[in-house]
């Protein structure tokens, strides 16, 4: 299967911990990566590989895996973390790139 | 630091061909995949296709018949053409650099993105 499934929306209280999940058969072969996208901006990479953060990404962002599910965890969510988050990987064939449908994170 | 600068026509009529180009500044062109992604207004990201420096391509199966991606390594540029556009192709189009890791573990990520080009079909 080439599909990657995300919950459409998640909310978190300021300073609390939130987990955003992504399910897909390809995640049994490929680690996913995660992008953050704010309105009017291009996506930015926040997690890649097993649990790697690009330079400049706060350490409150982390990634984990269980079976065919990948999770992005934000520990101590900040107001500036309110954004859309997308998971992304290659499909099981390795020949195509797939995105999850995106999760809108609201920080209350 | 690598930067991607993209350009192309922003307003098309139905049945015309969309044409966008992305230039790579400040980094090696080889060893990466060069991608096109789009995002309709208010919707999610959709991968269109990729090309590497040797010209090998992969396309989204749902758009393969209309999409062509090409590369000019001498200019460090890659381009997207999409034929027979309709209003459904109205979207922000992004170019992005992709890295594939396929050793003991496998993963793929796009760490550098262009600013996007809004293409409207009307």
mmCIF file of C-alpha atoms in Angstrom:
data_model
loop_
_atom_site.group_PDB
_atom_site.id
_atom_site.type_symbol
_atom_site.label_atom_id
_atom_site.label_comp_id
_atom_site.label_asym_id
_atom_site.label_seq_id
_atom_site.Cartn_x
_atom_site.Cartn_y
_atom_site.Cartn_z
ATOM 1 C CA UNK A 1 0.000 0.000 0.000
ATOM 2 C CA UNK A 2 1.195 3.534 -0.749
ATOM 3 C CA UNK A 3 -1.096 5.295 1.721
ATOM 4 C CA UNK A 4 0.014 7.081 4.854
ATOM 5 C CA UNK A 5 -2.755 7.971 7.308
ATOM 6 C CA UNK A 6 -2.760 10.846 9.777
ATOM 7 C CA UNK A 7 -5.396 12.201 12.120
ATOM 8 C CA UNK A 8 -6.758 15.432 10.594
ATOM 9 C CA UNK A 9 -6.506 17.486 13.778
ATOM 10 C CA UNK A 10 -4.949 17.333 17.219
ATOM 11 C CA UNK A 11 -4.886 19.853 20.047
ATOM 12 C CA UNK A 12 -2.604 20.310 23.028
ATOM 13 C CA UNK A 13 -2.480 22.663 25.985
ATOM 14 C CA UNK A 14 0.443 25.025 26.101
ATOM 15 C CA UNK A 15 3.451 23.323 27.689
ATOM 16 C CA UNK A 16 1.990 19.839 27.491
ATOM 17 C CA UNK A 17 3.117 16.894 25.393
ATOM 18 C CA UNK A 18 1.425 15.881 22.158
ATOM 19 C CA UNK A 19 1.902 12.933 19.825
ATOM 20 C CA UNK A 20 1.042 13.046 16.136
ATOM 21 C CA UNK A 21 0.869 9.685 14.399
ATOM 22 C CA UNK A 22 1.275 8.369 10.866
ATOM 23 C CA UNK A 23 0.305 4.860 9.760
ATOM 24 C CA UNK A 24 1.374 3.066 6.621
ATOM 25 C CA UNK A 25 2.645 -0.272 5.417
ATOM 26 C CA UNK A 26 5.754 1.366 3.925
ATOM 27 C CA UNK A 27 6.818 2.329 7.446
ATOM 28 C CA UNK A 28 7.792 -1.274 8.016
ATOM 29 C CA UNK A 29 10.581 -0.684 5.456
ATOM 30 C CA UNK A 30 11.256 3.051 5.445
ATOM 31 C CA UNK A 31 11.580 5.435 8.325
ATOM 32 C CA UNK A 32 9.399 8.470 7.813
ATOM 33 C CA UNK A 33 10.219 12.120 8.112
ATOM 34 C CA UNK A 34 8.091 14.947 9.419
ATOM 35 C CA UNK A 35 7.473 18.440 8.112
ATOM 36 C CA UNK A 36 6.009 21.462 9.809
ATOM 37 C CA UNK A 37 4.094 23.937 7.669
ATOM 38 C CA UNK A 38 2.755 27.274 8.835
ATOM 39 C CA UNK A 39 0.251 29.306 6.797
ATOM 40 C CA UNK A 40 1.763 30.889 3.720
ATOM 41 C CA UNK A 41 5.103 29.140 4.174
ATOM 42 C CA UNK A 42 6.894 26.217 2.584
ATOM 43 C CA UNK A 43 7.196 23.072 4.692
ATOM 44 C CA UNK A 44 10.280 22.672 6.840
ATOM 45 C CA UNK A 45 11.829 19.382 7.873
ATOM 46 C CA UNK A 46 11.677 18.745 11.627
ATOM 47 C CA UNK A 47 12.488 15.013 11.972
ATOM 48 C CA UNK A 48 14.118 12.533 9.580
ATOM 49 C CA UNK A 49 15.358 8.979 9.804
ATOM 50 C CA UNK A 50 14.888 7.110 13.033
ATOM 51 C CA UNK A 51 14.965 10.277 15.170
ATOM 52 C CA UNK A 52 17.184 12.983 13.680
ATOM 53 C CA UNK A 53 16.624 16.706 13.920
ATOM 54 C CA UNK A 54 18.023 19.132 11.357
ATOM 55 C CA UNK A 55 20.094 21.976 12.665
ATOM 56 C CA UNK A 56 17.921 24.626 14.283
ATOM 57 C CA UNK A 57 15.014 22.355 15.206
ATOM 58 C CA UNK A 58 14.333 22.429 18.965
ATOM 59 C CA UNK A 59 14.937 19.245 20.910
ATOM 60 C CA UNK A 60 11.327 19.194 22.070
ATOM 61 C CA UNK A 61 10.616 17.514 18.694
ATOM 62 C CA UNK A 62 11.290 13.770 18.562
ATOM 63 C CA UNK A 63 10.323 10.763 16.476
ATOM 64 C CA UNK A 64 9.559 7.146 17.315
ATOM 65 C CA UNK A 65 8.199 3.977 15.699
ATOM 66 C CA UNK A 66 6.077 0.959 16.495
ATOM 67 C CA UNK A 67 5.277 -1.505 13.735
ATOM 68 C CA UNK A 68 3.661 0.393 10.870
ATOM 69 C CA UNK A 69 3.125 3.556 12.917
ATOM 70 C CA UNK A 70 5.440 6.523 13.233
ATOM 71 C CA UNK A 71 4.959 9.207 15.846
ATOM 72 C CA UNK A 72 6.084 12.793 16.136
ATOM 73 C CA UNK A 73 6.176 13.912 19.766
ATOM 74 C CA UNK A 74 6.391 17.510 20.895
ATOM 75 C CA UNK A 75 7.373 17.662 24.556
ATOM 76 C CA UNK A 76 6.316 20.955 26.064
ATOM 77 C CA UNK A 77 4.417 22.384 23.106
ATOM 78 C CA UNK A 78 4.859 26.086 22.450
ATOM 79 C CA UNK A 79 2.511 28.514 20.778
ATOM 80 C CA UNK A 80 4.827 28.672 17.771
ATOM 81 C CA UNK A 81 4.385 24.931 17.232
ATOM 82 C CA UNK A 82 0.831 25.485 16.029
ATOM 83 C CA UNK A 83 1.004 24.363 12.415
ATOM 84 C CA UNK A 84 0.200 21.573 9.983
ATOM 85 C CA UNK A 85 2.408 18.504 10.237
ATOM 86 C CA UNK A 86 2.984 16.020 7.424
ATOM 87 C CA UNK A 87 4.649 12.637 7.426
ATOM 88 C CA UNK A 88 6.496 11.546 4.314
ATOM 89 C CA UNK A 89 8.277 8.450 3.107
ATOM 90 C CA UNK A 90 8.817 6.317 0.064
ATOM 91 C CA UNK A 91 6.258 3.659 -0.709
ATOM 92 C CA UNK A 92 6.957 -0.041 -0.272
ATOM 93 C CA UNK A 93 8.301 -0.339 -3.828
ATOM 94 C CA UNK A 94 10.775 2.447 -3.129
ATOM 95 C CA UNK A 95 9.908 4.086 -6.431
ATOM 96 C CA UNK A 96 7.485 6.733 -5.239
ATOM 97 C CA UNK A 97 7.272 9.324 -2.522
ATOM 98 C CA UNK A 98 4.112 9.571 -0.440
ATOM 99 C CA UNK A 99 2.777 12.130 2.009
ATOM 100 C CA UNK A 100 0.307 11.654 4.795
ATOM 101 C CA UNK A 101 -2.790 13.804 4.630
ATOM 102 C CA UNK A 102 -1.514 16.150 7.321
ATOM 103 C CA UNK A 103 -2.435 16.912 10.936
ATOM 104 C CA UNK A 104 -3.463 20.373 12.044
ATOM 105 C CA UNK A 105 -2.018 21.009 15.495
ATOM 106 C CA UNK A 106 -3.716 23.581 17.690
ATOM 107 C CA UNK A 107 -1.952 24.801 20.819
ATOM 108 C CA UNK A 108 -4.531 25.911 23.372
ATOM 109 C CA UNK B 1 24.078 26.913 2.209
ATOM 110 C CA UNK B 2 21.987 25.452 -0.563
ATOM 111 C CA UNK B 3 19.039 27.430 -1.877
ATOM 112 C CA UNK B 4 16.398 26.613 -4.441
ATOM 113 C CA UNK B 5 14.984 29.368 -6.612
ATOM 114 C CA UNK B 6 11.968 28.539 -8.713
ATOM 115 C CA UNK B 7 10.069 30.374 -11.386
ATOM 116 C CA UNK B 8 7.450 29.928 -14.072
ATOM 117 C CA UNK B 9 4.111 31.136 -15.380
ATOM 118 C CA UNK B 10 1.561 31.703 -12.652
ATOM 119 C CA UNK B 11 -1.627 31.979 -14.698
ATOM 120 C CA UNK B 12 -2.684 29.406 -17.243
ATOM 121 C CA UNK B 13 -5.778 28.649 -19.244
ATOM 122 C CA UNK B 14 -7.331 25.188 -19.292
ATOM 123 C CA UNK B 15 -5.580 22.764 -21.669
ATOM 124 C CA UNK B 16 -2.305 24.716 -21.561
ATOM 125 C CA UNK B 17 0.998 23.287 -20.351
ATOM 126 C CA UNK B 18 2.393 24.235 -16.973
ATOM 127 C CA UNK B 19 6.133 24.893 -17.003
ATOM 128 C CA UNK B 20 8.278 25.568 -13.930
ATOM 129 C CA UNK B 21 12.031 25.588 -13.366
ATOM 130 C CA UNK B 22 14.054 25.298 -10.176
ATOM 131 C CA UNK B 23 17.684 26.371 -9.878
ATOM 132 C CA UNK B 24 20.053 24.996 -7.243
ATOM 133 C CA UNK B 25 22.533 27.385 -5.669
ATOM 134 C CA UNK B 26 25.401 26.683 -3.343
ATOM 135 C CA UNK B 27 25.604 22.901 -3.311
ATOM 136 C CA UNK B 28 26.515 19.887 -5.335
ATOM 137 C CA UNK B 29 23.833 18.800 -7.747
ATOM 138 C CA UNK B 30 24.805 15.168 -7.701
ATOM 139 C CA UNK B 31 23.875 12.494 -5.125
ATOM 140 C CA UNK B 32 20.441 14.032 -4.556
ATOM 141 C CA UNK B 33 16.948 13.617 -5.892
ATOM 142 C CA UNK B 34 15.173 16.720 -7.140
ATOM 143 C CA UNK B 35 11.468 16.802 -6.486
ATOM 144 C CA UNK B 36 8.300 18.644 -7.416
ATOM 145 C CA UNK B 37 5.442 18.804 -4.910
ATOM 146 C CA UNK B 38 2.189 20.712 -5.078
ATOM 147 C CA UNK B 39 -0.456 21.864 -2.621
ATOM 148 C CA UNK B 40 -3.949 22.935 -3.712
ATOM 149 C CA UNK B 41 -5.421 25.777 -1.671
ATOM 150 C CA UNK B 42 -6.429 24.528 1.769
ATOM 151 C CA UNK B 43 -5.301 20.975 1.048
ATOM 152 C CA UNK B 44 -2.347 18.704 1.713
ATOM 153 C CA UNK B 45 0.927 18.046 -0.037
ATOM 154 C CA UNK B 46 1.054 15.910 -3.173
ATOM 155 C CA UNK B 47 4.284 14.566 -4.608
ATOM 156 C CA UNK B 48 4.480 14.930 -8.385
ATOM 157 C CA UNK B 49 7.808 13.313 -9.200
ATOM 158 C CA UNK B 50 11.579 13.353 -8.901
ATOM 159 C CA UNK B 51 14.717 13.250 -10.992
ATOM 160 C CA UNK B 52 18.370 12.614 -10.201
ATOM 161 C CA UNK B 53 21.453 14.110 -11.806
ATOM 162 C CA UNK B 54 21.658 11.339 -14.390
ATOM 163 C CA UNK B 55 18.091 11.974 -15.523
ATOM 164 C CA UNK B 56 16.433 8.977 -13.926
ATOM 165 C CA UNK B 57 12.834 9.850 -13.035
ATOM 166 C CA UNK B 58 9.993 8.606 -10.884
ATOM 167 C CA UNK B 59 6.474 9.990 -11.125
ATOM 168 C CA UNK B 60 3.291 9.941 -9.110
ATOM 169 C CA UNK B 61 1.297 7.174 -10.838
ATOM 170 C CA UNK B 62 -1.878 9.264 -10.783
ATOM 171 C CA UNK B 63 -0.241 12.052 -12.819
ATOM 172 C CA UNK B 64 2.377 10.159 -14.801
ATOM 173 C CA UNK B 65 0.683 10.624 -18.150
ATOM 174 C CA UNK B 66 0.774 14.430 -17.854
ATOM 175 C CA UNK B 67 3.999 15.131 -15.968
ATOM 176 C CA UNK B 68 7.541 15.363 -17.300
ATOM 177 C CA UNK B 69 10.559 16.293 -15.191
ATOM 178 C CA UNK B 70 13.877 17.083 -16.828
ATOM 179 C CA UNK B 71 17.301 18.180 -15.645
ATOM 180 C CA UNK B 72 20.085 20.407 -16.940
ATOM 181 C CA UNK B 73 23.128 19.548 -14.860
ATOM 182 C CA UNK B 74 25.305 22.189 -16.537
ATOM 183 C CA UNK B 75 22.976 24.885 -15.186
ATOM 184 C CA UNK B 76 22.087 22.996 -12.000
ATOM 185 C CA UNK B 77 18.428 23.317 -12.875
ATOM 186 C CA UNK B 78 15.504 20.958 -13.104
ATOM 187 C CA UNK B 79 12.108 21.555 -14.639
ATOM 188 C CA UNK B 80 8.501 20.436 -14.455
ATOM 189 C CA UNK B 81 6.050 20.288 -17.309
ATOM 190 C CA UNK B 82 2.430 19.298 -16.833
ATOM 191 C CA UNK B 83 0.219 19.075 -19.866
ATOM 192 C CA UNK B 84 -3.505 19.680 -20.331
ATOM 193 C CA UNK B 85 -4.019 21.555 -17.078
ATOM 194 C CA UNK B 86 -7.460 22.105 -15.579
ATOM 195 C CA UNK B 87 -8.764 24.088 -12.628
ATOM 196 C CA UNK B 88 -7.945 21.072 -10.454
ATOM 197 C CA UNK B 89 -4.255 21.780 -11.076
ATOM 198 C CA UNK B 90 -4.498 25.146 -9.352
ATOM 199 C CA UNK B 91 -1.991 24.897 -6.503
ATOM 200 C CA UNK B 92 1.207 26.114 -4.930
ATOM 201 C CA UNK B 93 4.051 24.220 -6.590
ATOM 202 C CA UNK B 94 7.274 23.573 -4.707
ATOM 203 C CA UNK B 95 10.635 22.197 -5.717
ATOM 204 C CA UNK B 96 12.656 20.355 -3.086
ATOM 205 C CA UNK B 97 15.920 18.472 -2.608
ATOM 206 C CA UNK B 98 15.599 14.847 -1.594
ATOM 207 C CA UNK B 99 18.090 12.541 0.079
ATOM 208 C CA UNK B 100 17.738 8.780 0.041
ATOM 209 C CA UNK B 101 19.481 6.719 2.681
ATOM 210 C CA UNK B 102 19.475 3.024 1.795
ATOM 211 C CA UNK B 103 22.094 1.187 3.767
ATOM 212 C CA UNK B 104 21.223 -0.766 6.883
ATOM 213 C CA UNK B 105 18.191 1.437 7.347
ATOM 214 C CA UNK B 106 16.062 3.126 4.744
ATOM 215 C CA UNK B 107 14.693 6.630 4.795
ATOM 216 C CA UNK B 108 14.072 9.582 2.530
ATOM 217 C CA UNK B 109 13.736 13.223 3.356
ATOM 218 C CA UNK B 110 13.447 16.595 1.659
ATOM 219 C CA UNK B 111 15.430 19.143 3.594
ATOM 220 C CA UNK B 112 15.601 22.111 1.244
ATOM 221 C CA UNK B 113 12.524 23.618 -0.379
ATOM 222 C CA UNK B 114 11.879 26.421 -2.783
ATOM 223 C CA UNK B 115 9.526 29.200 -1.727
ATOM 224 C CA UNK B 116 6.793 27.969 -4.017
ATOM 225 C CA UNK B 117 5.072 29.239 -7.129
ATOM 226 C CA UNK B 118 1.329 29.746 -7.161
ATOM 227 C CA UNK B 119 -0.148 28.428 -10.380
ATOM 228 C CA UNK B 120 -3.733 29.326 -11.155
ATOM 229 C CA UNK B 121 -5.666 27.710 -13.992
ATOM 230 C CA UNK B 122 -8.622 29.799 -15.067
#
